[in-house]
Coordinates of C-alpha atoms in Angstrom, one line a residue:
X1186 CA 44.6 -32.7 -93.7
X1187 CA 45.2 -36.2 -92.3
X1188 CA 46.3 -34.7 -89.0
X1189 CA 43.1 -32.7 -88.7
X1190 CA 41.0 -35.7 -89.5
X1191 CA 42.8 -38.0 -87.1
X1192 CA 43.2 -35.8 -84.1
X1193 CA 40.1 -33.6 -84.3
X1194 CA 39.8 -33.6 -80.5
X1195 CA 41.1 -35.4 -77.4
X1196 CA 38.2 -37.7 -77.0
X1197 CA 38.6 -41.4 -76.5
X1198 CA 38.1 -43.9 -79.3
X1199 CA 34.4 -43.8 -80.2
X1200 CA 33.0 -47.3 -79.8
X1201 CA 29.3 -46.6 -79.4
X1202 CA 26.6 -47.3 -81.9
X1203 CA 26.3 -44.3 -84.3
X1204 CA 23.5 -43.4 -86.7
X1205 CA 25.7 -44.0 -89.7
X1206 CA 26.8 -47.5 -88.5
X1207 CA 23.2 -48.5 -87.8
X1208 CA 22.0 -47.0 -91.1
X1209 CA 24.6 -48.9 -93.2
X1210 CA 23.9 -52.2 -91.3
X1211 CA 20.2 -51.9 -92.0
X1212 CA 20.6 -50.8 -95.6
X1213 CA 23.1 -53.4 -96.5
X1214 CA 21.0 -56.1 -95.0
X1215 CA 17.7 -54.9 -96.5
X1216 CA 18.7 -55.6 -100.1
X1217 CA 20.6 -58.8 -99.4
X1218 CA 20.0 -60.8 -96.2
X1219 CA 16.3 -60.0 -96.2
X1220 CA 16.0 -61.2 -99.8
X1221 CA 17.8 -64.4 -98.9
X1222 CA 15.2 -65.1 -96.1
X1223 CA 12.4 -64.1 -98.5
X1224 CA 13.6 -66.5 -101.2
X1225 CA 14.0 -69.3 -98.7
X1226 CA 10.3 -69.2 -97.7
X1227 CA 8.5 -67.7 -100.7
X1228 CA 8.1 -71.0 -102.6
X1229 CA 6.4 -72.6 -99.6
X1230 CA 2.9 -71.1 -99.9
X1231 CA 2.4 -71.3 -103.7
X1232 CA 4.0 -74.8 -104.0
X1233 CA 0.8 -76.4 -105.4
X1234 CA 0.2 -73.5 -107.8
X1235 CA 3.7 -73.8 -109.1
X1236 CA 3.3 -77.6 -109.6
X1237 CA 0.0 -77.0 -111.4
X1238 CA 1.7 -74.4 -113.6
X1239 CA 4.4 -77.0 -114.5
X1240 CA 1.8 -79.7 -115.1
X1241 CA -0.4 -77.4 -117.4
X1242 CA 2.5 -76.2 -119.4
X1243 CA 3.9 -79.6 -120.0
X1244 CA 0.6 -80.9 -121.2
X1245 CA -0.1 -77.8 -123.4
X1246 CA 3.4 -77.5 -125.0
X1247 CA 4.9 -80.9 -124.8
X1248 CA 1.7 -83.0 -124.7
X1249 CA 3.1 -84.9 -121.7
X1250 CA 1.4 -85.2 -118.4
X1251 CA 4.0 -85.7 -115.6
X1252 CA 3.0 -87.9 -112.7
X1253 CA 3.3 -86.8 -109.1
X1254 CA 6.8 -88.0 -108.7
X1255 CA 8.0 -86.0 -111.7
X1256 CA 6.3 -82.9 -110.4
X1257 CA 8.0 -83.4 -107.0
X1258 CA 11.4 -83.6 -108.7
X1259 CA 10.6 -80.4 -110.7
X1260 CA 9.4 -78.6 -107.6
X1261 CA 12.4 -79.8 -105.5
X1262 CA 14.7 -78.5 -108.3
X1263 CA 12.9 -75.1 -108.2
X1264 CA 13.5 -75.0 -104.4
X1265 CA 17.1 -76.2 -104.4
X1266 CA 18.4 -74.4 -107.6
X1267 CA 18.4 -71.3 -105.4
X1268 CA 21.2 -72.9 -103.4
X1269 CA 23.1 -73.9 -106.6
X1270 CA 23.0 -70.2 -107.6
X1271 CA 24.2 -69.3 -104.1
X1272 CA 27.1 -71.7 -104.3
X1273 CA 28.0 -70.1 -107.7
X1274 CA 27.9 -66.7 -106.1
X1275 CA 30.0 -67.7 -103.2
X1276 CA 32.7 -68.9 -105.5
X1277 CA 32.9 -65.3 -107.0
X1278 CA 33.1 -63.5 -103.6
X1279 CA 36.9 -63.6 -103.2
X1280 CA 37.7 -62.0 -106.6
X1281 CA 34.8 -59.5 -106.4
X1282 CA 35.6 -58.1 -103.0
X1283 CA 39.3 -57.8 -103.8
X1284 CA 38.6 -55.9 -107.1
X1285 CA 35.5 -53.8 -106.2
X1286 CA 35.6 -53.7 -102.4
X1287 CA 32.9 -54.7 -100.0
X1288 CA 30.4 -52.0 -100.7
X1289 CA 31.2 -51.9 -104.4
X1290 CA 30.4 -55.6 -104.7
X1291 CA 27.1 -55.2 -103.0
X1292 CA 26.1 -52.3 -105.4
X1293 CA 27.2 -54.1 -108.6
X1294 CA 25.6 -57.5 -107.7
X1295 CA 22.2 -55.9 -107.2
X1296 CA 21.6 -56.1 -111.0
X1297 CA 21.2 -59.8 -110.6
X1298 CA 18.0 -59.3 -108.5
X1299 CA 16.3 -57.3 -111.3
X1300 CA 17.2 -60.0 -113.9
X1301 CA 16.0 -62.9 -111.6
X1302 CA 12.8 -61.0 -110.5
X1303 CA 11.9 -60.2 -114.2
X1304 CA 12.3 -63.9 -115.2
X1305 CA 10.1 -65.2 -112.4
X1306 CA 7.5 -62.4 -112.8
X1307 CA 6.9 -63.0 -116.5
X1308 CA 7.3 -66.8 -116.4
X1309 CA 3.5 -67.5 -116.4
X1310 CA 2.8 -64.9 -119.1
X1311 CA 5.5 -66.5 -121.3
X1312 CA 4.4 -70.1 -120.3
X1313 CA 7.9 -71.1 -119.6
X1314 CA 8.6 -73.1 -116.4
X1315 CA 12.3 -72.7 -117.1
X1316 CA 12.1 -69.0 -116.4
X1317 CA 11.0 -69.8 -112.8
X1318 CA 13.9 -72.1 -112.3
X1319 CA 16.5 -69.9 -114.0
X1320 CA 15.1 -66.8 -112.1
X1321 CA 15.6 -68.7 -108.8
X1322 CA 19.1 -69.5 -109.9
X1323 CA 20.0 -65.9 -110.7
X1324 CA 18.6 -64.6 -107.3
X1325 CA 20.6 -67.4 -105.7
X1326 CA 23.8 -66.1 -107.2
X1327 CA 23.0 -62.7 -105.8
X1328 CA 22.3 -64.1 -102.3
X1329 CA 25.5 -66.2 -102.5
X1330 CA 27.5 -63.1 -103.1
X1331 CA 25.7 -60.8 -100.6
X1332 CA 25.3 -63.3 -97.8
X1333 CA 29.1 -63.4 -97.6
X1334 CA 29.9 -59.8 -98.4
X1335 CA 27.5 -58.1 -96.0
X1336 CA 28.9 -59.7 -92.8
X1337 CA 32.4 -59.1 -94.1
X1338 CA 31.6 -55.4 -94.7
X1339 CA 29.8 -54.9 -91.3
X1340 CA 32.6 -56.8 -89.5
X1341 CA 35.2 -54.5 -90.9
X1342 CA 33.4 -51.2 -90.3
X1343 CA 32.3 -52.1 -86.7
X1344 CA 34.4 -51.3 -83.6
X1345 CA 35.3 -54.6 -81.8
X1346 CA 32.8 -54.1 -79.0
X1347 CA 29.9 -53.8 -81.6
X1348 CA 31.1 -56.4 -84.1
X1349 CA 28.7 -59.0 -82.7
X1350 CA 25.7 -56.8 -82.6
X1351 CA 26.2 -55.5 -86.2
X1352 CA 27.1 -59.0 -87.3
X1353 CA 23.7 -60.3 -86.3
X1354 CA 21.7 -57.5 -88.0
X1355 CA 21.8 -59.5 -91.2
X1356 CA 20.4 -62.6 -89.4
X1357 CA 17.4 -60.5 -88.2
X1358 CA 16.8 -59.5 -91.8
X1359 CA 16.9 -63.1 -92.8
X1360 CA 14.2 -63.9 -90.3
X1361 CA 12.3 -60.8 -91.4
X1362 CA 12.5 -61.9 -95.0
X1363 CA 11.0 -65.3 -94.1
X1364 CA 8.2 -63.6 -92.1
X1365 CA 7.3 -61.2 -94.9
X1366 CA 7.2 -64.1 -97.4
X1367 CA 4.9 -66.0 -95.1
X1368 CA 2.6 -63.0 -94.6
X1369 CA 2.4 -62.1 -98.2
X1370 CA 1.8 -65.8 -99.0
X1371 CA -1.5 -65.8 -97.0
X1372 CA -4.6 -66.6 -99.2
X1373 CA -6.1 -63.2 -98.3
X1374 CA -3.0 -61.4 -99.8
X1375 CA -0.9 -62.9 -102.6
X1376 CA -1.5 -66.5 -101.8
X1377 CA -3.8 -67.0 -104.8
X1378 CA -3.1 -68.8 -108.0
X1379 CA -3.0 -65.7 -110.2
X1380 CA -0.6 -63.9 -107.9
X1381 CA 2.3 -66.4 -107.4
X1382 CA 4.5 -64.8 -110.1
X1383 CA 4.2 -61.4 -108.4
X1384 CA 5.0 -63.0 -105.1
X1385 CA 8.2 -64.4 -106.4
X1386 CA 9.3 -61.2 -108.2
X1387 CA 8.7 -58.7 -105.3
X1388 CA 12.4 -59.1 -104.4
X1389 CA 13.2 -56.1 -106.8
X1390 CA 11.7 -53.5 -104.4
X1391 CA 14.1 -53.8 -101.4
X1392 CA 17.0 -53.9 -103.9
X1393 CA 15.8 -50.6 -105.5
X1394 CA 16.0 -48.9 -102.1
X1395 CA 19.5 -50.3 -101.4
X1396 CA 20.7 -49.3 -104.8
X1397 CA 19.6 -45.7 -104.4
X1398 CA 21.1 -45.2 -101.0
X1399 CA 24.1 -47.6 -100.4
X1400 CA 26.5 -45.9 -102.9
X1401 CA 26.5 -42.8 -100.7
X1402 CA 28.1 -44.7 -97.8
X1403 CA 31.9 -45.2 -97.5
X1404 CA 33.8 -48.3 -98.3
X1405 CA 35.3 -50.5 -95.6
X1406 CA 38.2 -48.7 -93.9
X1407 CA 40.1 -51.9 -93.5
X1408 CA 39.9 -52.5 -97.2
X1409 CA 40.9 -49.0 -98.0
X1410 CA 44.0 -49.1 -95.8
X1411 CA 45.2 -52.7 -95.9
X1412 CA 44.4 -53.5 -99.5
X1413 CA 44.4 -50.1 -101.2
X1414 CA 46.9 -48.2 -99.0
X1415 CA 44.7 -45.1 -99.1
X1416 CA 45.3 -43.4 -95.7
X1417 CA 43.2 -40.4 -96.3
X1418 CA 40.2 -42.4 -97.5
X1419 CA 40.5 -44.7 -94.5
X1420 CA 40.5 -41.9 -92.0
X1421 CA 37.6 -40.2 -93.7
X1422 CA 35.6 -43.4 -93.7
X1423 CA 36.3 -44.0 -90.0
X1424 CA 35.2 -40.4 -89.2
X1425 CA 32.0 -41.1 -91.1
X1426 CA 31.2 -44.1 -89.0
X1427 CA 32.7 -42.6 -85.8
X1428 CA 31.9 -38.9 -86.1
X1429 CA 32.9 -38.2 -82.5
X1430 CA 36.2 -39.1 -80.9
X1431 CA 39.8 -40.0 -81.7
X1432 CA 40.0 -42.9 -84.1
X1433 CA 43.9 -43.1 -83.9
X1434 CA 43.9 -46.3 -81.8
X1435 CA 41.8 -48.1 -84.4
X1436 CA 44.0 -46.9 -87.3
X1437 CA 47.1 -48.2 -85.4
X1438 CA 45.4 -51.6 -84.9
X1439 CA 44.8 -51.7 -88.7
X1440 CA 48.4 -50.8 -89.4
X1441 CA 49.6 -53.5 -87.1
X1442 CA 47.6 -56.0 -89.2
X1443 CA 48.9 -54.3 -92.4
X1444 CA 52.5 -54.8 -91.2
X1445 CA 51.9 -58.4 -90.4
X1446 CA 50.7 -58.9 -94.0
X1447 CA 53.2 -56.7 -95.7
X1448 CA 54.8 -59.6 -97.6
X1449 CA 51.5 -61.5 -98.2
X1450 CA 49.0 -60.7 -100.9
X1451 CA 45.3 -61.7 -100.8
X1452 CA 45.4 -65.5 -100.5
X1453 CA 43.6 -67.8 -102.9
X1454 CA 41.2 -70.6 -101.8
X1455 CA 44.0 -73.2 -102.5
X1456 CA 46.4 -71.1 -100.5
X1457 CA 44.0 -70.9 -97.6
X1458 CA 43.5 -74.6 -97.5
X1459 CA 47.2 -75.3 -97.7
X1460 CA 48.2 -72.7 -95.0
X1461 CA 49.0 -74.4 -91.8
X1462 CA 48.8 -71.1 -89.9
X1463 CA 45.0 -71.1 -90.2
X1464 CA 44.3 -74.9 -90.3
X1465 CA 41.9 -74.9 -87.3
X1466 CA 40.2 -71.7 -88.4
X1467 CA 39.4 -73.4 -91.7
X1468 CA 38.1 -76.5 -90.0
X1469 CA 36.0 -74.4 -87.7
X1470 CA 34.2 -72.5 -90.5
X1471 CA 33.7 -75.8 -92.3
X1472 CA 32.0 -77.4 -89.3
X1473 CA 29.8 -74.4 -88.3
X1474 CA 28.7 -73.6 -91.8
X1475 CA 27.8 -77.2 -92.8
X1476 CA 26.2 -77.7 -89.3
X1477 CA 24.2 -74.6 -89.7
X1478 CA 22.5 -75.9 -92.9
X1479 CA 22.3 -79.6 -92.0
X1480 CA 20.7 -78.8 -88.6
X1481 CA 17.3 -79.2 -90.3
X1482 CA 16.4 -75.5 -90.4
X1483 CA 16.2 -75.4 -94.2
X1484 CA 14.0 -78.4 -94.3
X1485 CA 11.6 -76.6 -92.0
X1486 CA 11.8 -73.3 -94.0
X1487 CA 11.3 -75.0 -97.4
X1488 CA 8.6 -77.4 -96.4
X1489 CA 6.9 -75.8 -93.4
X1490 CA 3.3 -76.4 -94.7
X1491 CA 4.0 -80.1 -95.4
X1492 CA 5.5 -80.6 -92.0
X1493 CA 2.5 -79.0 -90.2
X1494 CA 0.1 -81.0 -92.5
X1495 CA 1.9 -84.3 -91.5
X1496 CA 1.6 -83.2 -87.9
X1497 CA -2.2 -83.2 -88.2
X1498 CA -2.8 -79.4 -88.4
X1499 CA -6.0 -78.8 -90.4
X1500 CA -5.3 -77.2 -93.8
X1501 CA -7.2 -73.9 -93.1
X1502 CA -5.0 -73.2 -90.1
X1503 CA -1.6 -74.2 -91.6
X1504 CA -0.9 -70.8 -93.2
X1505 CA -1.6 -69.0 -90.0
X1506 CA 0.5 -71.4 -88.0
X1507 CA 3.4 -70.8 -90.4
X1508 CA 3.1 -67.0 -90.1
X1509 CA 3.2 -67.4 -86.3
X1510 CA 6.5 -69.3 -86.6
X1511 CA 7.8 -66.4 -88.8
X1512 CA 7.0 -63.9 -86.1
X1513 CA 8.9 -66.0 -83.5
X1514 CA 11.9 -66.1 -85.9
X1515 CA 12.0 -62.3 -85.9
X1516 CA 11.7 -62.0 -82.2
X1517 CA 14.4 -64.6 -81.6
X1518 CA 16.7 -62.9 -84.1
X1519 CA 16.3 -59.6 -82.3
X1520 CA 16.9 -61.3 -78.9
X1521 CA 20.2 -62.9 -80.3
X1522 CA 21.3 -59.5 -81.7
X1523 CA 20.9 -57.7 -78.4
X1524 CA 22.4 -60.5 -76.2
X1525 CA 25.5 -61.5 -78.2
X1526 CA 27.8 -58.8 -76.8
X1527 CA 26.7 -59.7 -73.3
X1528 CA 26.9 -63.5 -73.4
X1529 CA 29.4 -64.0 -76.3
X1530 CA 29.4 -66.1 -79.4
X1531 CA 30.1 -69.5 -77.9
X1532 CA 27.1 -69.6 -75.5
X1533 CA 24.7 -68.6 -78.3
X1534 CA 26.1 -71.3 -80.6
X1535 CA 26.2 -74.0 -78.0
X1536 CA 22.8 -73.3 -76.6
X1537 CA 21.2 -72.9 -80.0
X1538 CA 22.4 -76.2 -81.4
X1539 CA 21.7 -78.1 -78.2
X1540 CA 18.2 -76.8 -78.1
X1541 CA 17.6 -77.5 -81.8
X1542 CA 18.8 -81.1 -81.2
X1543 CA 16.4 -81.7 -78.4
X1544 CA 13.6 -80.3 -80.5
X1545 CA 14.4 -82.7 -83.3
X1546 CA 14.1 -85.6 -80.9
X1547 CA 10.8 -84.0 -79.8
X1548 CA 9.4 -83.9 -83.3
X1549 CA 10.3 -87.6 -83.8
X1550 CA 8.6 -88.7 -80.6
X1551 CA 5.5 -86.6 -81.2
X1552 CA 4.9 -88.0 -84.7
X1553 CA 5.5 -91.6 -83.5
X1554 CA 3.0 -91.2 -80.7
X1555 CA 0.5 -88.9 -82.4
X1556 CA -2.0 -91.7 -83.0
X1557 CA -2.2 -92.5 -79.3
X1558 CA -2.1 -89.0 -77.9
X1559 CA -3.8 -86.1 -79.7
X1560 CA -1.8 -83.6 -77.8
X1561 CA 1.3 -84.8 -79.6
X1562 CA 0.4 -82.7 -82.7
X1563 CA 0.7 -79.6 -80.6
X1564 CA 4.0 -80.8 -79.2
X1565 CA 5.2 -81.3 -82.8
X1566 CA 4.3 -77.8 -83.7
X1567 CA 6.0 -76.5 -80.5
X1568 CA 9.2 -78.4 -81.4
X1569 CA 9.2 -76.9 -84.9
X1570 CA 8.9 -73.5 -83.3
X1571 CA 11.7 -74.4 -80.9
X1572 CA 14.0 -75.3 -83.7
X1573 CA 13.4 -72.0 -85.5
X1574 CA 13.8 -70.0 -82.2
X1575 CA 17.0 -71.8 -81.3
X1576 CA 18.4 -71.3 -84.7
X1577 CA 17.6 -67.6 -85.0
X1578 CA 19.0 -66.8 -81.6
X1579 CA 22.5 -68.0 -82.4
X1580 CA 23.4 -70.4 -85.2
X1581 CA 21.6 -68.2 -87.8
X1582 CA 24.2 -65.4 -87.7
X1583 CA 27.2 -66.4 -85.6
X1584 CA 28.8 -68.6 -88.4
X1585 CA 28.9 -65.6 -90.8
X1586 CA 30.2 -63.4 -88.0
X1587 CA 33.0 -65.7 -86.8
X1588 CA 34.1 -66.3 -90.4
X1589 CA 35.1 -62.6 -90.5
X1590 CA 36.6 -62.7 -87.0
X1591 CA 38.8 -65.8 -87.4
X1592 CA 40.9 -64.5 -90.3
X1593 CA 43.1 -61.6 -91.2
X1594 CA 42.5 -59.3 -94.2
X1595 CA 44.6 -61.4 -96.5
X1596 CA 42.7 -64.6 -95.8
X1597 CA 39.2 -63.3 -95.3
X1598 CA 37.9 -63.3 -98.9
X1599 CA 39.0 -66.9 -99.5
X1600 CA 37.6 -67.9 -96.1
X1601 CA 34.2 -66.5 -97.1
X1602 CA 34.4 -68.3 -100.4
X1603 CA 35.0 -71.7 -98.7
X1604 CA 32.4 -71.1 -96.0
X1605 CA 29.8 -69.8 -98.6
X1606 CA 30.3 -72.8 -100.9
X1607 CA 29.9 -75.3 -98.1
X1608 CA 26.9 -73.4 -96.7
X1609 CA 25.1 -73.4 -100.1
X1610 CA 26.1 -76.9 -101.0
X1611 CA 24.5 -78.1 -97.7
X1612 CA 21.5 -75.9 -98.4
X1613 CA 21.0 -77.5 -101.8
X1614 CA 21.4 -81.0 -100.4
X1615 CA 18.7 -80.5 -97.8
X1616 CA 16.3 -78.7 -100.2
X1617 CA 16.5 -81.4 -102.8
X1618 CA 16.9 -84.5 -100.6
X1619 CA 14.6 -83.8 -97.7
X1620 CA 11.2 -84.8 -99.4
X1621 CA 12.7 -88.1 -100.4
X1622 CA 14.5 -88.6 -97.0
X1623 CA 11.2 -88.0 -95.2
X1624 CA 9.4 -90.5 -97.5
X1625 CA 12.1 -93.1 -96.8
X1626 CA 12.6 -92.7 -93.0
X1627 CA 9.5 -90.8 -91.8
X1628 CA 10.0 -88.9 -88.6
X1629 CA 13.3 -90.6 -87.9
X1630 CA 15.0 -88.2 -90.4
X1631 CA 14.9 -85.6 -87.6
X1632 CA 17.2 -87.8 -85.5
X1633 CA 19.9 -87.3 -88.2
X1634 CA 19.5 -83.5 -87.7
X1635 CA 19.7 -84.1 -83.9
X1636 CA 23.1 -85.9 -84.2
X1637 CA 24.5 -83.0 -86.4
X1638 CA 23.3 -80.4 -83.9
X1639 CA 24.9 -82.1 -80.9
X1640 CA 28.1 -82.7 -82.9
X1641 CA 28.5 -79.0 -83.7
X1642 CA 27.7 -78.0 -80.1
X1643 CA 30.4 -80.3 -78.8
X1644 CA 32.9 -79.0 -81.4
X1645 CA 32.1 -75.4 -80.3
X1646 CA 32.6 -76.4 -76.6
X1647 CA 36.0 -78.0 -77.1
X1648 CA 37.6 -76.1 -80.0
X1649 CA 36.2 -72.6 -80.7
X1650 CA 37.4 -69.8 -78.4
X1651 CA 35.4 -66.8 -77.4
X1652 CA 36.1 -63.9 -79.8
X1653 CA 34.0 -61.2 -78.1
X1654 CA 35.9 -57.8 -77.7
X1655 CA 39.0 -59.2 -79.4
X1656 CA 40.8 -57.6 -82.3
X1657 CA 41.5 -59.7 -85.5
X1658 CA 45.2 -59.9 -84.5
X1659 CA 44.3 -61.2 -81.0
X1660 CA 42.0 -63.8 -82.4
X1661 CA 44.7 -65.1 -84.8
X1662 CA 47.1 -65.4 -81.9
X1663 CA 44.5 -67.4 -79.9
X1664 CA 44.6 -70.1 -82.6
X1665 CA 48.4 -70.2 -82.7
X1666 CA 48.7 -73.0 -80.2
X1667 CA 46.1 -75.2 -81.9
X1668 CA 47.9 -74.6 -85.2
X1669 CA 51.3 -75.3 -83.6
X1670 CA 52.6 -72.0 -84.8
X1671 CA 55.3 -70.1 -82.9
X1672 CA 54.2 -66.5 -82.0
X1673 CA 57.0 -64.9 -84.0
X1674 CA 55.7 -66.7 -87.1
X1675 CA 52.4 -64.8 -86.9
X1676 CA 53.9 -61.5 -88.0
X1677 CA 56.3 -62.0 -91.0
X1678 CA 57.7 -58.5 -90.8
X1679 CA 61.2 -59.1 -89.8
X1680 CA 63.9 -57.3 -91.8
X1681 CA 61.3 -55.5 -94.0
X1682 CA 61.1 -51.9 -94.8
X1683 CA 57.6 -51.0 -93.9
X1684 CA 55.3 -48.0 -94.4
X1685 CA 53.9 -46.8 -91.0
X1686 CA 51.7 -44.0 -90.0
X1687 CA 53.0 -41.9 -87.2
X1688 CA 50.7 -40.3 -84.5
X1689 CA 50.0 -37.3 -86.7
X1690 CA 48.5 -39.2 -89.6
X1691 CA 51.5 -38.8 -92.0
X1692 CA 53.2 -41.6 -93.8
X1693 CA 56.9 -42.3 -93.1
X1694 CA 59.4 -45.1 -93.5
X1695 CA 60.5 -47.4 -90.7
X1696 CA 63.1 -50.1 -90.8
X1697 CA 62.4 -53.2 -88.8
X1698 CA 65.5 -54.6 -87.2

């Protein structure tokens, strides 16, 4: 049976985009990455309605009228608690994907969306502000899990020449989620006071679609072979995703990685941080994930309306300007997805961060000189759009992609745990601190973001190698010199009795001398 599956014909290894690959990428992103983008932006439009709800409830139930500062703190908590949930979810990723697999984790975690959506949807009816905050936390836990698992899943099912394209499909869905939240938040649609609980709870519908269809797709072949040792399921999964062609070369590449890990189990977070063989890979994911969130993009997503209002845009036009930025996000995300395999990861990262840094300087200058030159308000809006476009083309998705690419199977779950925690911790910091930072420093706060963007760009230039069209083993070897590891130390398979698959798909024993 394995022989028939593996050598169905004499075609070359199929490395083109198949319908099944595209379908699972779209479906996995629909109920996860899109919800992340939606939840980032959905609190922007009904901000005043949520504050009014908090105020009315506090007066009615506790006979206490909070002042504007207290309402700002409560709203900032509502915005940023999503990131605390995300960090909690990221801490669970390593254990979940090891126990349930990549697809299995996505399916099981979808229950959290229904819980969070119900809490937010019924919060006004129950007159409980805590339900909004706790619902945001629960949906954050789901996003923290899925935002790491989806790129891990797609990175493991994709052939190496399509890993960049499929790896950026989730980033398109993040942008699409932001755009949908902005459109639905228009006053003509759900941007009315009575509709804000419905607006927050709509997250359940994409999850229902994902839950009905995703279980029918196979698990990650790399997980099935390297972690579960199931040869037949691995080949069957590969044939599902590559229905035409001989997938033997890809199986052999997986086996090479399996042999290199034959004496190593899945590594814990502590083990990852202590492993000198991946020292620079760990530093890299720390830098790019912290830089991704501290670049200022979350401040713009969370507080777009306030930023445009401060730039002098009349209130009736702010919501339409915000929707326009959302459309540009989607276009930029699609552009990045279709160019990453042509130009590579590094150019998108470098160009995106440099452009964002320049736009941060532009926002500062435009606000400072707005009183003298009326045109500066339009320059300010243009710079906000530039930050969003620069982010969505590269930095939005590449950090998640290279987190999968820089590590072997044994280290990948722990790497995503570390990257996810730092990503969400930075997200929380910006969401909670930005309103107070802006009050304290005014437009100069964007210069802080500028320094961060330029710093990440320089790090990428001097440290991060290009990983386009490289296998996971080849990428590990590229970091060997930086980590000061001898080449023979990369594959601890000497004097071990190893299980290997021969060219006919059967399992035999081979002694390494």
